Short mmCIF file of C-alpha atoms and ligand atoms in Angstrom, two decimals:
data_model
loop_
_atom_site.label_atom_id
_atom_site.label_comp_id
_atom_site.label_asym_id
_atom_site.label_seq_id
_atom_site.Cartn_x
_atom_site.Cartn_y
_atom_site.Cartn_z
CA UNK A 16 34.97 -74.52 -41.76
CA UNK A 17 35.46 -78.21 -41.06
CA UNK A 18 39.14 -79.07 -40.73
CA UNK A 19 41.38 -76.01 -40.62
CA UNK A 20 44.73 -76.24 -42.50
CA UNK A 21 47.26 -78.02 -40.28
CA UNK A 22 50.09 -75.57 -41.01
CA UNK A 23 47.79 -72.63 -40.19
CA UNK A 24 46.92 -74.18 -36.81
CA UNK A 25 50.65 -74.69 -36.20
CA UNK A 26 51.54 -71.13 -37.23
CA UNK A 27 48.91 -69.67 -34.90
CA UNK A 28 50.25 -71.35 -31.77
CA UNK A 29 52.60 -68.59 -30.45
CA UNK A 30 50.01 -65.88 -31.17
CA UNK A 31 47.16 -67.88 -29.61
CA UNK A 32 49.30 -68.70 -26.59
CA UNK A 33 50.26 -65.04 -26.13
CA UNK A 34 46.64 -63.92 -26.48
CA UNK A 35 45.44 -66.57 -24.03
CA UNK A 36 47.68 -65.08 -21.36
CA UNK A 37 44.83 -62.55 -21.11
CA UNK A 38 42.39 -65.46 -20.65
CA UNK A 39 44.08 -66.77 -17.49
CA UNK A 40 41.76 -64.89 -15.06
CA UNK A 41 38.79 -66.69 -16.67
CA UNK A 42 40.67 -69.99 -16.53
CA UNK A 43 41.27 -69.35 -12.81
CA UNK A 44 37.55 -68.80 -12.30
CA UNK A 45 36.70 -71.98 -14.18
CA UNK A 46 39.16 -73.97 -12.06
CA UNK A 47 37.78 -72.42 -8.86
CA UNK A 48 34.25 -73.41 -9.88
CA UNK A 49 35.38 -77.00 -10.43
CA UNK A 50 37.29 -77.10 -7.13
CA UNK A 51 34.35 -75.61 -5.21
CA UNK A 52 32.00 -78.24 -6.66
CA UNK A 53 34.11 -81.09 -5.25
CA UNK A 54 36.41 -79.89 -2.43
CA UNK A 55 37.54 -83.50 -1.80
CA UNK A 56 38.87 -83.62 -5.38
CA UNK A 57 38.01 -87.32 -5.52
CA UNK A 58 35.50 -87.23 -8.36
CA UNK A 59 37.20 -87.56 -11.72
CA UNK A 60 36.78 -84.59 -14.00
CA UNK A 61 36.09 -84.73 -17.72
CA UNK A 62 37.46 -81.95 -19.91
CA UNK A 63 36.12 -81.90 -23.47
CA UNK A 64 37.86 -79.65 -26.00
CA UNK A 65 35.33 -78.80 -28.71
CA UNK A 66 36.59 -78.17 -32.24
CA UNK A 67 39.90 -79.53 -31.00
CA UNK A 68 41.47 -79.69 -34.47
CA UNK A 69 45.05 -80.94 -34.26
CA UNK A 70 45.10 -80.61 -30.47
CA UNK A 71 46.86 -77.26 -30.04
CA UNK A 72 44.16 -75.73 -27.84
CA UNK A 73 43.72 -78.89 -25.77
CA UNK A 74 47.50 -78.90 -25.12
CA UNK A 75 47.23 -75.30 -23.86
CA UNK A 76 44.23 -76.06 -21.66
CA UNK A 77 46.00 -79.09 -20.23
CA UNK A 78 49.22 -77.17 -19.56
CA UNK A 79 47.41 -74.40 -17.70
CA UNK A 80 44.57 -76.33 -16.07
CA UNK A 81 46.47 -79.24 -14.51
CA UNK A 82 48.47 -77.05 -12.07
CA UNK A 83 45.24 -75.31 -11.08
CA UNK A 84 43.63 -78.63 -10.20
CA UNK A 85 46.42 -80.41 -8.35
CA UNK A 86 46.00 -84.13 -7.84
CA UNK A 87 42.70 -84.20 -9.71
CA UNK A 88 42.12 -87.11 -12.08
CA UNK A 89 41.16 -85.62 -15.47
CA UNK A 90 39.80 -87.51 -18.49
CA UNK A 91 40.53 -85.63 -21.71
CA UNK A 92 38.18 -85.84 -24.68
CA UNK A 93 38.75 -84.15 -28.03
CA UNK A 94 35.74 -83.46 -30.26
CA UNK A 95 35.83 -82.35 -33.88
CA UNK A 96 33.90 -83.06 -37.09
CA UNK A 97 37.21 -83.55 -38.96
CA UNK A 98 38.63 -86.98 -38.22
CA UNK A 99 42.10 -86.47 -39.83
CA UNK A 100 42.73 -83.52 -37.50
CA UNK A 101 41.87 -85.60 -34.45
CA UNK A 102 44.23 -88.35 -35.63
CA UNK A 103 47.05 -85.81 -35.56
CA UNK A 104 45.90 -84.54 -32.15
CA UNK A 105 46.13 -87.97 -30.54
CA UNK A 106 49.75 -88.35 -31.66
CA UNK A 107 50.56 -85.63 -29.12
CA UNK A 108 47.80 -86.09 -26.56
CA UNK A 109 48.15 -89.82 -26.40
CA UNK A 110 45.88 -90.39 -23.40
CA UNK A 111 42.96 -88.38 -24.81
CA UNK A 112 39.83 -90.02 -26.24
CA UNK A 113 38.31 -88.60 -29.41
CA UNK A 114 34.78 -88.19 -30.74
CA UNK A 115 34.18 -87.34 -34.36
CA UNK A 116 30.90 -85.42 -34.55
CA UNK A 117 29.39 -82.14 -35.61
CA UNK A 118 28.84 -80.07 -32.49
CA UNK A 119 25.11 -79.80 -33.24
CA UNK A 120 24.94 -83.49 -32.19
CA UNK A 121 26.99 -82.96 -29.04
CA UNK A 122 24.64 -84.12 -26.28
CA UNK A 123 24.05 -87.50 -27.93
CA UNK A 124 27.65 -87.86 -29.09
CA UNK A 125 28.94 -87.56 -25.52
CA UNK A 126 26.42 -90.01 -24.07
CA UNK A 127 28.88 -92.89 -23.90
CA UNK A 128 31.62 -90.73 -22.39
CA UNK A 129 29.80 -88.98 -19.54
CA UNK A 130 28.02 -90.40 -16.50
CA UNK A 131 24.24 -90.67 -16.63
CA UNK A 132 23.84 -88.87 -13.30
CA UNK A 133 26.75 -86.43 -13.25
CA UNK A 134 27.87 -84.67 -10.11
CA UNK A 135 27.71 -80.88 -10.64
CA UNK A 136 31.01 -79.35 -11.62
CA UNK A 137 32.65 -82.50 -12.97
CA UNK A 138 32.46 -81.50 -16.64
CA UNK A 139 34.42 -78.71 -18.29
CA UNK A 140 33.76 -77.93 -21.94
CA UNK A 141 36.51 -75.86 -23.56
CA UNK A 142 37.21 -74.45 -26.98
CA UNK A 143 39.51 -71.96 -28.63
CA UNK A 144 39.01 -70.24 -31.99
CA UNK A 145 35.79 -72.14 -32.57
CA UNK A 146 32.62 -70.20 -31.61
CA UNK A 147 32.86 -67.97 -34.67
CA UNK A 148 32.67 -70.94 -37.05
CA UNK A 149 29.56 -72.39 -35.36
CA UNK A 150 25.85 -71.95 -35.92
CA UNK A 151 23.16 -71.10 -33.38
CA UNK A 152 22.18 -74.82 -33.35
CA UNK A 153 25.72 -75.69 -32.29
CA UNK A 154 25.60 -73.10 -29.50
CA UNK A 155 22.27 -74.52 -28.28
CA UNK A 156 23.73 -78.06 -28.34
CA UNK A 157 26.75 -76.98 -26.30
CA UNK A 158 24.57 -75.26 -23.71
CA UNK A 159 22.18 -78.23 -23.54
CA UNK A 160 25.18 -80.46 -22.81
CA UNK A 161 26.36 -78.07 -20.07
CA UNK A 162 22.97 -77.80 -18.37
CA UNK A 163 22.33 -81.56 -18.57
CA UNK A 164 25.68 -82.26 -16.92
CA UNK A 165 25.75 -79.17 -14.64
CA UNK A 166 29.10 -78.28 -16.14
CA UNK A 167 31.29 -75.27 -16.78
CA UNK A 168 32.20 -73.95 -20.24
CA UNK A 169 35.27 -71.90 -21.12
CA UNK A 170 35.24 -70.70 -24.74
CA UNK A 171 38.29 -68.65 -25.75
CA UNK A 172 39.55 -66.65 -28.74
CA UNK A 173 36.29 -66.14 -30.64
CA UNK A 174 36.98 -63.55 -33.29
CA UNK A 175 34.90 -60.37 -33.13
CA UNK A 176 34.29 -57.79 -35.85
CA UNK A 177 37.06 -55.52 -34.59
CA UNK A 178 40.57 -55.40 -35.97
CA UNK A 179 42.79 -52.36 -35.82
CA UNK A 180 45.63 -51.63 -38.20
CA UNK A 181 48.23 -48.97 -37.44
CA UNK A 182 48.74 -46.99 -39.65
CA UNK A 183 45.07 -46.92 -40.66
CA UNK A 184 43.99 -47.07 -44.31
CA UNK A 185 40.60 -45.72 -45.50
CA UNK A 186 39.90 -49.10 -47.09
CA UNK A 187 40.24 -51.04 -43.80
CA UNK A 188 36.55 -50.86 -42.72
CA UNK A 189 35.19 -51.99 -46.13
CA UNK A 190 37.51 -55.00 -46.20
CA UNK A 191 36.73 -55.81 -42.57
CA UNK A 192 33.00 -55.76 -43.40
CA UNK A 193 33.50 -58.05 -46.42
CA UNK A 194 35.48 -60.46 -44.23
CA UNK A 195 32.74 -60.39 -41.58
CA UNK A 196 30.18 -61.19 -44.31
CA UNK A 197 32.29 -64.14 -45.41
CA UNK A 198 32.41 -65.49 -41.84
CA UNK A 199 28.61 -65.48 -41.67
CA UNK A 200 28.14 -67.71 -44.72
CA UNK A 201 26.05 -70.90 -44.40
CA UNK A 202 24.35 -69.67 -41.21
CA UNK A 203 27.58 -69.39 -39.24
CA UNK A 204 27.70 -66.89 -36.37
CA UNK A 205 31.02 -65.35 -37.44
CA UNK A 206 31.93 -62.30 -35.36
CA UNK A 207 28.70 -62.76 -33.36
CA UNK A 208 29.81 -66.18 -32.04
CA UNK A 209 30.94 -65.03 -28.61
CA UNK A 210 28.01 -62.69 -28.20
CA UNK A 211 25.56 -65.43 -29.27
CA UNK A 212 26.97 -67.79 -26.65
CA UNK A 213 26.64 -65.11 -23.95
CA UNK A 214 23.11 -64.11 -24.97
CA UNK A 215 21.82 -67.68 -25.32
CA UNK A 216 23.30 -68.73 -21.99
CA UNK A 217 21.74 -65.74 -20.26
CA UNK A 218 18.37 -66.48 -21.87
CA UNK A 219 18.61 -69.94 -20.34
CA UNK A 220 19.34 -68.39 -16.93
CA UNK A 221 22.96 -69.58 -16.91
CA UNK A 222 25.61 -67.44 -15.23
CA UNK A 223 28.15 -65.96 -17.68
CA UNK A 224 31.33 -63.89 -17.59
CA UNK A 225 33.38 -62.61 -20.49
CA UNK A 226 36.79 -61.19 -21.34
CA UNK A 227 39.04 -60.15 -24.21
CA UNK A 228 42.13 -61.82 -25.64
CA UNK A 229 43.39 -59.91 -28.66
CA UNK A 230 46.18 -61.03 -30.95
CA UNK A 231 48.94 -58.43 -31.22
CA UNK A 232 50.91 -58.65 -34.45
CA UNK A 233 53.81 -56.26 -34.59
CA UNK A 234 56.30 -55.44 -37.36
CA UNK A 235 59.02 -56.37 -37.91
CA UNK A 236 58.83 -59.28 -35.43
CA UNK A 237 55.69 -60.87 -36.91
CA UNK A 238 56.08 -60.02 -40.62
CA UNK A 239 55.60 -63.54 -41.97
CA UNK A 240 52.54 -64.39 -39.89
CA UNK A 241 50.95 -60.97 -40.46
CA UNK A 242 51.32 -61.36 -44.21
CA UNK A 243 49.73 -64.76 -44.18
CA UNK A 244 46.94 -63.59 -41.91
CA UNK A 245 46.14 -60.59 -44.11
CA UNK A 246 46.41 -62.58 -47.33
CA UNK A 247 43.88 -65.12 -46.06
CA UNK A 248 41.58 -62.39 -44.77
CA UNK A 249 41.64 -60.63 -48.11
CA UNK A 250 40.96 -63.86 -50.01
CA UNK A 251 37.90 -64.44 -47.80
CA UNK A 252 36.77 -60.81 -48.18
CA UNK A 253 37.01 -61.01 -51.99
CA UNK A 254 35.14 -64.32 -51.99
CA UNK A 255 32.29 -62.54 -50.19
CA UNK A 256 32.54 -59.30 -52.22
CA UNK A 257 34.19 -60.02 -55.63
CA UNK A 258 33.75 -56.37 -56.65
CA UNK A 259 36.51 -55.51 -54.14
CA UNK A 260 39.15 -57.61 -55.91
CA UNK A 261 41.27 -54.82 -57.48
CA UNK A 262 41.08 -52.59 -54.42
CA UNK A 263 41.87 -55.51 -52.14
CA UNK A 264 44.91 -56.57 -54.16
CA UNK A 265 46.32 -53.04 -53.99
CA UNK A 266 45.56 -52.82 -50.25
CA UNK A 267 47.31 -56.13 -49.64
CA UNK A 268 50.43 -55.07 -51.56
CA UNK A 269 50.64 -51.94 -49.41
CA UNK A 270 50.04 -53.84 -46.18
CA UNK A 271 52.55 -56.58 -47.05
CA UNK A 272 55.19 -53.88 -47.58
CA UNK A 273 54.31 -52.21 -44.28
CA UNK A 274 54.35 -55.58 -42.46
CA UNK A 275 58.13 -55.69 -42.97
CA UNK A 276 58.79 -52.60 -40.88
CA UNK A 277 55.97 -50.56 -39.32
CA UNK A 278 52.54 -52.26 -39.43
CA UNK A 279 50.88 -53.22 -36.15
CA UNK A 280 47.65 -55.25 -36.15
CA UNK A 281 45.35 -55.92 -33.22
CA UNK A 282 42.76 -58.64 -33.77
CA UNK A 283 40.11 -58.64 -31.07
CA UNK A 284 38.78 -61.84 -29.57
CA UNK A 285 36.06 -62.53 -27.05
CA UNK A 286 36.35 -65.10 -24.23
CA UNK A 287 33.24 -66.54 -22.56
CA UNK A 288 32.88 -68.42 -19.27
CA UNK A 289 29.56 -70.21 -18.70
CA UNK A 290 28.77 -71.74 -15.34
CA UNK A 291 25.89 -74.22 -15.50
CA UNK A 292 26.45 -75.94 -12.15
CA UNK A 293 23.21 -76.19 -10.22
CA UNK A 294 24.32 -74.05 -7.29
CA UNK A 295 26.62 -71.09 -7.61
C1 SAM B 318 40.17 -72.72 -36.17
S1 SAM B 318 40.10 -74.42 -35.86
C2 SAM B 318 40.60 -74.44 -34.13
C3 SAM B 318 41.28 -75.73 -33.76
C4 SAM B 318 41.83 -75.77 -32.32
N1 SAM B 318 40.80 -75.45 -31.36
C5 SAM B 318 42.99 -74.85 -32.14
O1 SAM B 318 42.89 -73.83 -31.46
O2 SAM B 318 44.07 -75.16 -32.71
C6 SAM B 318 38.36 -74.79 -35.74
C7 SAM B 318 38.06 -76.28 -35.59
O3 SAM B 318 36.68 -76.46 -35.37
C8 SAM B 318 36.21 -77.56 -36.12
N2 SAM B 318 34.78 -77.35 -36.41
C9 SAM B 318 34.25 -76.31 -37.09
N3 SAM B 318 32.91 -76.41 -37.13
C10 SAM B 318 32.59 -77.55 -36.45
C11 SAM B 318 31.38 -78.18 -36.14
N4 SAM B 318 30.19 -77.65 -36.52
N5 SAM B 318 31.40 -79.34 -35.44
C12 SAM B 318 32.60 -79.87 -35.02
N6 SAM B 318 33.78 -79.31 -35.31
C13 SAM B 318 33.79 -78.16 -36.00
C14 SAM B 318 37.08 -77.57 -37.37
O4 SAM B 318 37.13 -78.86 -37.97
C15 SAM B 318 38.42 -77.12 -36.80
O5 SAM B 318 39.20 -78.23 -36.41
#
């Protein structure tokens, strides 16, 4: 997916923000790694939000990272393949630079923005809701950038294959599988995105940590968002498995009714911290 719908990115914000409360321990560890690498705090830090879209995730990282790195000068860089999204992002994050590039070209695309001989721990790569839409080549490019610059990577909210609906419906697993198939189209990692990042980093001998940051959608508070979320999931599932169309339509009608009063949905996400500083 290049360029997610702007109103969808906007609608997600409260749910992403709530889920990322669970990511704060990993954010703390990332900040500690950056502080430990330069106890004087004099070397400017570069934070690059990958797949930044309209800037919602970068705004969250900035809000939560700045107090953890007091007094530190931070250059913000937003990277995405979709230029119109980045134009919106810079209306809010006015001091951030942007780079329009596919992530598979990341090391070269950042050349002009990062020092040739970087001090370890002066680069943080972040992303949120992005690993699952990437390919293995993108993951390799991100890790190459991190190892070249001895940086730290914090990759949040990568969707996994697990979602739990309460009450359960016997058709849930089949539709979840069809959605997972849709997410893997065109060589994308889909639900394996977080796992692929962890595995590939470990294969390169890079230290990793991981966590979970599920969305919790509860009726009746979240009726509108839950309906939109399920409608888009079902559309994707049917695109991957057209034979499910009738069943999926019936399932969606039932779920939309339940979303008004008693449906609770948990959507699991994986968080990954990658520490590619030389010494840790
Ligand atoms: C779900 S959106 C997340 C946006 C933002 N991180 C947020 O949380 O609001 C995924 C973003 O990744 C970008 N993207 C997807 N694949 C990409 C790729 N291969 N290279 C660069 N950007 C990509 C899309 O254009 C989109 O803006």
